[in-house]
Short mmCIF file of C-alpha atoms and ligand atoms in Angstrom, two decimals:
data_model
loop_
_atom_site.label_atom_id
_atom_site.label_comp_id
_atom_site.label_asym_id
_atom_site.label_seq_id
_atom_site.Cartn_x
_atom_site.Cartn_y
_atom_site.Cartn_z
CA UNK A 1 -63.62 -33.51 -0.49
CA UNK A 2 -61.49 -35.75 1.74
CA UNK A 3 -58.37 -34.54 3.48
CA UNK A 4 -55.10 -36.35 2.82
CA UNK A 5 -55.25 -37.82 6.31
CA UNK A 6 -58.72 -39.23 5.68
CA UNK A 7 -57.64 -40.68 2.35
CA UNK A 8 -54.58 -42.30 3.92
CA UNK A 9 -56.61 -43.82 6.74
CA UNK A 10 -59.21 -45.11 4.29
CA UNK A 11 -56.59 -46.63 1.95
CA UNK A 12 -54.75 -48.10 4.89
CA UNK A 13 -57.83 -50.06 5.91
CA UNK A 14 -58.60 -51.09 2.35
CA UNK A 15 -55.05 -52.40 1.79
CA UNK A 16 -54.71 -53.88 5.30
CA UNK A 17 -51.56 -51.82 5.66
CA UNK A 18 -49.59 -50.60 8.62
CA UNK A 19 -47.60 -47.36 8.58
CA UNK A 20 -44.22 -47.31 10.32
CA UNK A 21 -42.26 -44.08 10.76
CA UNK A 22 -38.74 -43.44 11.97
CA UNK A 23 -38.17 -40.97 14.82
CA UNK A 24 -36.46 -38.53 12.41
CA UNK A 25 -39.45 -38.22 10.04
CA UNK A 26 -41.45 -34.94 9.95
CA UNK A 27 -44.14 -34.54 12.68
CA UNK A 28 -47.12 -35.03 10.32
CA UNK A 29 -45.68 -38.37 9.18
CA UNK A 30 -44.98 -39.49 12.75
CA UNK A 31 -48.52 -38.47 13.74
CA UNK A 32 -50.23 -40.53 11.04
CA UNK A 33 -48.01 -43.59 11.62
CA UNK A 34 -49.27 -46.59 13.56
CA UNK A 35 -45.84 -47.12 15.09
CA UNK A 36 -42.86 -44.80 15.42
CA UNK A 37 -39.42 -45.80 16.58
CA UNK A 38 -35.89 -46.64 15.55
CA UNK A 39 -35.00 -48.54 12.41
CA UNK A 40 -34.55 -52.02 13.79
CA UNK A 41 -37.42 -51.85 16.27
CA UNK A 42 -39.70 -50.95 13.38
CA UNK A 43 -38.45 -53.83 11.23
CA UNK A 44 -38.95 -56.30 14.07
CA UNK A 45 -42.49 -54.91 14.45
CA UNK A 46 -43.02 -55.30 10.70
CA UNK A 47 -42.25 -59.02 10.97
CA UNK A 48 -44.38 -59.48 14.09
CA UNK A 49 -47.58 -57.77 12.95
CA UNK A 50 -50.38 -59.36 10.92
CA UNK A 51 -50.85 -56.73 8.22
CA UNK A 52 -49.67 -57.93 4.77
CA UNK A 53 -48.64 -54.42 3.65
CA UNK A 54 -46.02 -52.28 5.38
CA UNK A 55 -45.52 -48.63 4.45
CA UNK A 56 -42.08 -47.72 5.74
CA UNK A 57 -41.54 -43.98 6.23
CA UNK A 58 -37.79 -43.86 6.62
CA UNK A 59 -34.85 -44.50 4.31
CA UNK A 60 -34.09 -47.34 1.96
CA UNK A 61 -31.92 -49.54 4.20
CA UNK A 62 -34.72 -49.56 6.80
CA UNK A 63 -37.34 -50.67 4.27
CA UNK A 64 -34.90 -53.34 3.09
CA UNK A 65 -34.50 -54.64 6.65
CA UNK A 66 -38.30 -54.82 6.95
CA UNK A 67 -38.48 -56.76 3.64
CA UNK A 68 -35.72 -59.12 4.86
CA UNK A 69 -37.32 -59.77 8.25
CA UNK A 70 -40.87 -59.99 6.89
CA UNK A 71 -40.59 -62.04 3.70
CA UNK A 72 -43.93 -62.51 2.03
CA UNK A 73 -45.15 -59.04 3.02
CA UNK A 74 -45.29 -56.08 0.64
CA UNK A 75 -42.98 -53.28 1.83
CA UNK A 76 -43.58 -49.83 0.35
CA UNK A 77 -41.11 -46.92 0.64
CA UNK A 78 -43.11 -43.83 -0.43
CA UNK A 79 -40.01 -42.13 -1.92
CA UNK A 80 -37.53 -44.47 -3.52
CA UNK A 81 -34.76 -41.89 -3.47
CA UNK A 82 -34.62 -41.74 0.37
CA UNK A 83 -31.08 -43.01 0.92
CA UNK A 84 -28.51 -42.79 3.68
CA UNK A 85 -25.14 -41.05 3.40
CA UNK A 86 -23.67 -43.47 5.95
CA UNK A 87 -24.99 -46.66 4.30
CA UNK A 88 -23.57 -45.44 0.97
CA UNK A 89 -20.05 -45.43 2.44
CA UNK A 90 -19.77 -49.24 2.43
CA UNK A 91 -20.13 -51.53 -0.57
CA UNK A 92 -20.31 -55.32 -0.66
CA UNK A 93 -17.39 -55.37 -3.10
CA UNK A 94 -15.09 -53.36 -0.80
CA UNK A 95 -16.12 -55.44 2.22
CA UNK A 96 -15.37 -58.69 0.37
CA UNK A 97 -11.87 -57.35 -0.41
CA UNK A 98 -11.30 -56.49 3.24
CA UNK A 99 -12.49 -59.95 4.30
CA UNK A 100 -10.03 -61.56 1.89
CA UNK A 101 -7.20 -59.67 3.59
CA UNK A 102 -8.38 -60.76 7.06
CA UNK A 103 -10.12 -64.13 6.62
CA UNK A 104 -10.17 -64.83 10.37
CA UNK A 105 -11.93 -61.60 11.32
CA UNK A 106 -15.57 -61.38 12.42
CA UNK A 107 -17.49 -58.70 10.52
CA UNK A 108 -19.92 -56.69 12.69
CA UNK A 109 -22.14 -54.46 10.60
CA UNK A 110 -24.30 -51.62 11.83
CA UNK A 111 -27.86 -51.91 10.50
CA UNK A 112 -27.41 -48.58 8.70
CA UNK A 113 -26.05 -50.44 5.68
CA UNK A 114 -27.37 -51.96 2.47
CA UNK A 115 -28.78 -55.49 2.28
CA UNK A 116 -25.74 -56.48 0.17
CA UNK A 117 -23.33 -55.33 2.89
CA UNK A 118 -25.34 -57.10 5.60
CA UNK A 119 -25.18 -60.25 3.46
CA UNK A 120 -21.36 -60.11 3.59
CA UNK A 121 -21.40 -59.79 7.39
CA UNK A 122 -21.31 -62.26 10.27
CA UNK A 123 -23.54 -60.30 12.61
CA UNK A 124 -25.39 -56.98 12.61
CA UNK A 125 -25.76 -54.45 15.41
CA UNK A 126 -27.74 -51.33 16.19
CA UNK A 127 -26.54 -48.23 18.01
CA UNK A 128 -28.38 -49.58 21.06
CA UNK A 129 -26.85 -53.07 21.16
CA UNK A 130 -23.45 -52.66 19.43
CA UNK A 131 -21.56 -52.94 22.75
CA UNK A 132 -23.31 -56.21 23.65
CA UNK A 133 -22.84 -57.63 20.16
CA UNK A 134 -19.07 -57.00 20.30
CA UNK A 135 -18.89 -58.45 23.83
CA UNK A 136 -20.62 -61.61 22.53
CA UNK A 137 -17.64 -62.29 20.21
CA UNK A 138 -14.75 -64.33 21.69
CA UNK A 139 -11.85 -62.10 22.84
CA UNK A 140 -9.29 -63.72 20.57
CA UNK A 141 -11.21 -62.97 17.37
CA UNK A 142 -10.31 -59.89 15.36
CA UNK A 143 -13.34 -57.69 14.55
CA UNK A 144 -14.02 -55.53 11.50
CA UNK A 145 -16.65 -52.91 12.37
CA UNK A 146 -18.67 -51.52 9.42
CA UNK A 147 -19.54 -48.77 8.34
CA UNK A 148 -19.59 -46.15 11.14
CA UNK A 149 -16.16 -45.30 12.58
CA UNK A 150 -17.71 -43.15 15.32
CA UNK A 151 -20.03 -45.85 16.61
CA UNK A 152 -17.08 -48.25 16.33
CA UNK A 153 -14.88 -45.91 18.37
CA UNK A 154 -17.57 -45.69 21.04
CA UNK A 155 -17.84 -49.50 21.19
CA UNK A 156 -14.06 -49.70 21.41
CA UNK A 157 -14.04 -47.34 24.39
CA UNK A 158 -16.83 -49.26 26.13
CA UNK A 159 -15.46 -52.76 25.59
CA UNK A 160 -11.71 -52.15 25.60
CA UNK A 161 -11.53 -54.24 22.40
CA UNK A 162 -9.50 -52.97 19.45
CA UNK A 163 -11.68 -52.95 16.36
CA UNK A 164 -10.74 -52.50 12.72
CA UNK A 165 -12.93 -49.52 11.85
CA UNK A 166 -14.42 -48.94 8.44
CA UNK A 167 -13.92 -45.30 7.48
CA UNK A 168 -17.55 -44.16 7.27
CA UNK A 169 -19.67 -41.70 9.23
CA UNK A 170 -23.15 -40.22 9.23
CA UNK A 171 -22.79 -36.73 7.72
CA UNK A 172 -25.34 -35.29 10.16
CA UNK A 173 -23.89 -36.69 13.40
CA UNK A 174 -20.27 -36.33 12.29
CA UNK A 175 -20.85 -32.58 11.82
CA UNK A 176 -21.44 -32.05 15.55
CA UNK A 177 -18.31 -30.72 17.27
CA UNK A 178 -17.18 -30.62 20.89
CA UNK A 179 -17.54 -26.82 20.70
CA UNK A 180 -21.28 -27.25 19.98
CA UNK A 181 -21.72 -29.21 23.21
CA UNK A 182 -19.67 -26.72 25.23
CA UNK A 183 -21.68 -23.80 23.84
CA UNK A 184 -25.03 -25.53 24.44
CA UNK A 185 -24.02 -26.32 28.04
CA UNK A 186 -23.06 -22.67 28.63
CA UNK A 187 -26.48 -21.61 27.36
CA UNK A 188 -28.40 -24.26 29.35
CA UNK A 189 -26.25 -25.04 32.40
CA UNK A 190 -29.03 -27.07 34.08
CA UNK A 191 -29.54 -29.38 31.12
CA UNK A 192 -28.22 -32.92 30.71
CA UNK A 193 -26.60 -33.71 27.38
CA UNK A 194 -27.75 -36.77 25.38
CA UNK A 195 -25.52 -37.69 22.47
CA UNK A 196 -26.09 -40.29 19.74
CA UNK A 197 -23.16 -42.75 19.41
CA UNK A 198 -22.80 -41.86 15.71
CA UNK A 199 -21.16 -38.62 16.97
CA UNK A 200 -17.39 -38.15 17.11
CA UNK A 201 -15.50 -39.53 20.16
CA UNK A 202 -14.64 -36.01 21.40
CA UNK A 203 -18.40 -35.32 21.42
CA UNK A 204 -19.57 -38.55 23.09
CA UNK A 205 -16.91 -37.98 25.77
CA UNK A 206 -18.72 -34.78 26.80
CA UNK A 207 -22.15 -36.42 27.13
CA UNK A 208 -24.14 -37.22 30.25
CA UNK A 209 -25.75 -40.04 28.30
CA UNK A 210 -24.75 -41.72 25.03
CA UNK A 211 -28.01 -43.12 23.67
CA UNK A 212 -29.60 -44.50 20.54
CA UNK A 213 -32.82 -42.72 19.55
CA UNK A 214 -34.78 -45.43 21.37
CA UNK A 215 -32.50 -45.03 24.41
CA UNK A 216 -33.02 -41.24 24.63
CA UNK A 217 -36.59 -41.56 25.82
CA UNK A 218 -35.51 -44.12 28.46
CA UNK A 219 -32.70 -41.80 29.58
CA UNK A 220 -35.21 -38.96 30.09
CA UNK A 221 -37.65 -41.24 31.91
CA UNK A 222 -34.95 -42.39 34.32
CA UNK A 223 -33.65 -38.88 34.99
CA UNK A 224 -34.92 -36.22 37.38
CA UNK A 225 -33.57 -33.40 35.19
CA UNK A 226 -36.01 -30.94 33.65
CA UNK A 227 -33.92 -29.91 30.63
CA UNK A 228 -31.98 -31.84 28.04
CA UNK A 229 -29.66 -30.96 25.17
CA UNK A 230 -30.27 -33.38 22.29
CA UNK A 231 -27.33 -34.17 20.00
CA UNK A 232 -28.90 -36.09 17.15
CA UNK A 233 -31.00 -35.42 14.05
CA UNK A 234 -33.54 -32.69 14.90
CA UNK A 235 -36.59 -34.89 14.15
CA UNK A 236 -35.98 -36.66 17.45
CA UNK A 237 -37.10 -33.54 19.34
CA UNK A 238 -40.70 -34.15 18.27
CA UNK A 239 -41.21 -37.61 19.83
CA UNK A 240 -39.26 -36.53 22.94
CA UNK A 241 -41.46 -33.46 23.43
CA UNK A 242 -44.59 -35.52 22.76
CA UNK A 243 -43.63 -38.25 25.24
CA UNK A 244 -42.36 -35.86 27.94
CA UNK A 245 -44.40 -32.64 27.67
CA UNK A 246 -43.29 -31.52 31.14
CA UNK A 247 -39.58 -31.49 30.18
CA UNK A 248 -37.63 -29.06 27.99
CA UNK A 249 -35.51 -30.23 25.04
CA UNK A 250 -32.93 -28.06 23.30
CA UNK A 251 -31.38 -28.92 19.94
CA UNK A 252 -27.59 -29.08 20.19
CA UNK A 253 -27.13 -26.55 17.44
CA UNK A 254 -29.59 -23.73 18.06
CA UNK A 255 -27.66 -21.20 15.97
CA UNK A 256 -27.88 -23.27 12.78
CA UNK A 257 -30.60 -25.92 13.21
CA UNK A 258 -30.36 -26.77 9.48
CA UNK A 259 -27.09 -28.58 10.25
CA UNK A 260 -28.95 -31.19 12.24
CA UNK A 261 -31.37 -32.12 9.48
CA UNK A 262 -30.98 -35.29 7.43
CA UNK A 263 -32.55 -34.37 4.07
CA UNK A 264 -33.36 -38.01 3.28
CA UNK A 265 -35.47 -38.21 6.42
CA UNK A 266 -37.54 -35.18 5.40
CA UNK A 267 -38.51 -36.20 1.86
CA UNK A 268 -41.68 -38.18 2.46
CA UNK A 269 -44.85 -36.07 2.49
CA UNK A 270 -48.44 -37.03 3.28
CA UNK A 271 -49.13 -36.90 -0.47
CA UNK A 272 -46.30 -39.40 -1.13
CA UNK A 273 -47.74 -41.63 1.55
CA UNK A 274 -51.24 -41.43 0.04
CA UNK A 275 -49.88 -42.12 -3.47
CA UNK A 276 -47.86 -45.13 -2.28
CA UNK A 277 -50.98 -46.67 -0.74
CA UNK A 278 -53.08 -45.84 -3.78
CA UNK A 279 -50.67 -47.23 -6.39
CA UNK A 280 -49.09 -49.86 -4.11
CA UNK A 281 -45.62 -48.70 -5.14
CA UNK A 282 -42.65 -48.24 -4.90
CA UNK A 283 -42.22 -51.78 -3.56
CA UNK A 284 -38.88 -52.64 -1.91
CA UNK A 285 -37.62 -56.10 -2.77
CA UNK A 286 -34.34 -57.79 -1.91
CA UNK A 287 -32.78 -60.55 -3.99
CA UNK A 288 -33.76 -63.77 -2.10
CA UNK A 289 -30.19 -65.10 -1.88
CA UNK A 290 -28.93 -61.78 -0.47
CA UNK A 291 -31.97 -61.54 1.82
CA UNK A 292 -31.27 -65.01 3.28
CA UNK A 293 -27.65 -64.15 4.13
CA UNK A 294 -28.57 -60.68 5.47
CA UNK A 295 -31.35 -62.25 7.58
CA UNK A 296 -28.83 -64.64 9.15
CA UNK A 297 -26.66 -61.67 10.22
CA UNK A 298 -29.72 -59.86 11.62
CA UNK A 299 -30.99 -62.96 13.43
CA UNK A 300 -27.58 -63.58 15.03
CA UNK A 301 -27.81 -60.03 16.40
CA UNK A 302 -31.36 -60.58 17.69
CA UNK A 303 -30.13 -63.66 19.58
CA UNK A 304 -27.56 -61.62 21.57
CA UNK A 305 -28.85 -61.01 25.12
CA UNK A 306 -29.64 -57.35 25.79
CA UNK A 307 -27.61 -57.13 28.99
S1 SF4 B 1 -29.28 -39.34 9.90
FE1 SF4 B 1 -27.34 -40.19 9.12
S2 SF4 B 1 -27.48 -42.39 9.49
FE2 SF4 B 1 -29.59 -41.55 9.64
S3 SF4 B 1 -30.44 -41.76 7.58
FE3 SF4 B 1 -29.55 -39.70 7.68
S4 SF4 B 1 -27.46 -39.97 6.87
FE4 SF4 B 1 -28.23 -42.03 7.38
#
């Protein structure tokens, strides 16, 4: 009788597959993955690696980005219903209407968006490079920032540029309030506060560091502090504790940790992962014409210097 882990590892070899897992996935999924990280980093890895099969443990827009950046590879998303409340807030149709009203504007789209929305965009960005992407656009050009108004507000504050903000937000990060940070600081006065830029402006203003999930580990590495308050989806605590066992990490909302859980990020189980490898489904495909346009927006972003 084989364990699920053994079965997955066996199937993975047989299929020549690689398992990628987002930082917010449950610990057992992160542990069995070959690579863990943030959404775009994983998609770039997917394109770079030799394996013909990619099992993406994350949400749909991430698997789509992998399929766009790695055409010719088979991308599996073990649970097709893993969506994203933020990505759902922008549609290609609504974005086309907005573009018609402002034909001169440059559309900057956060990667947490559907392939169709990326295809309507000039350039993509991540939470880690959004400031640099906006700075790369000539001052005189108007910018429409899609779909996260909080990330857009943060970029506005950092660059001094006025952006036209799409009215979307991540339900998990948008639920964090300034009072949560104040309370957490009172409880852990020695701790530094790391906040994801998808949080509200009144929350990012209280942070010691505003970091993408990838940036949080760097922030910890560069700091001498022993304790940190982490204002993002609770799954991020696992890779932080694993990478920095000598430090202490507190979730921002200790009284009601459920608030900091993204249900879509907790759907995939080891059994789903095993079944996906066994049946080689569900496969994520993107219409080739949409994929080509979305890839152009992603590649323009990848060409922007990091600093
Ligand atoms: S945490 Fe927010 S942005 Fe990330 S997948 Fe969940 S709803 Fe989308």
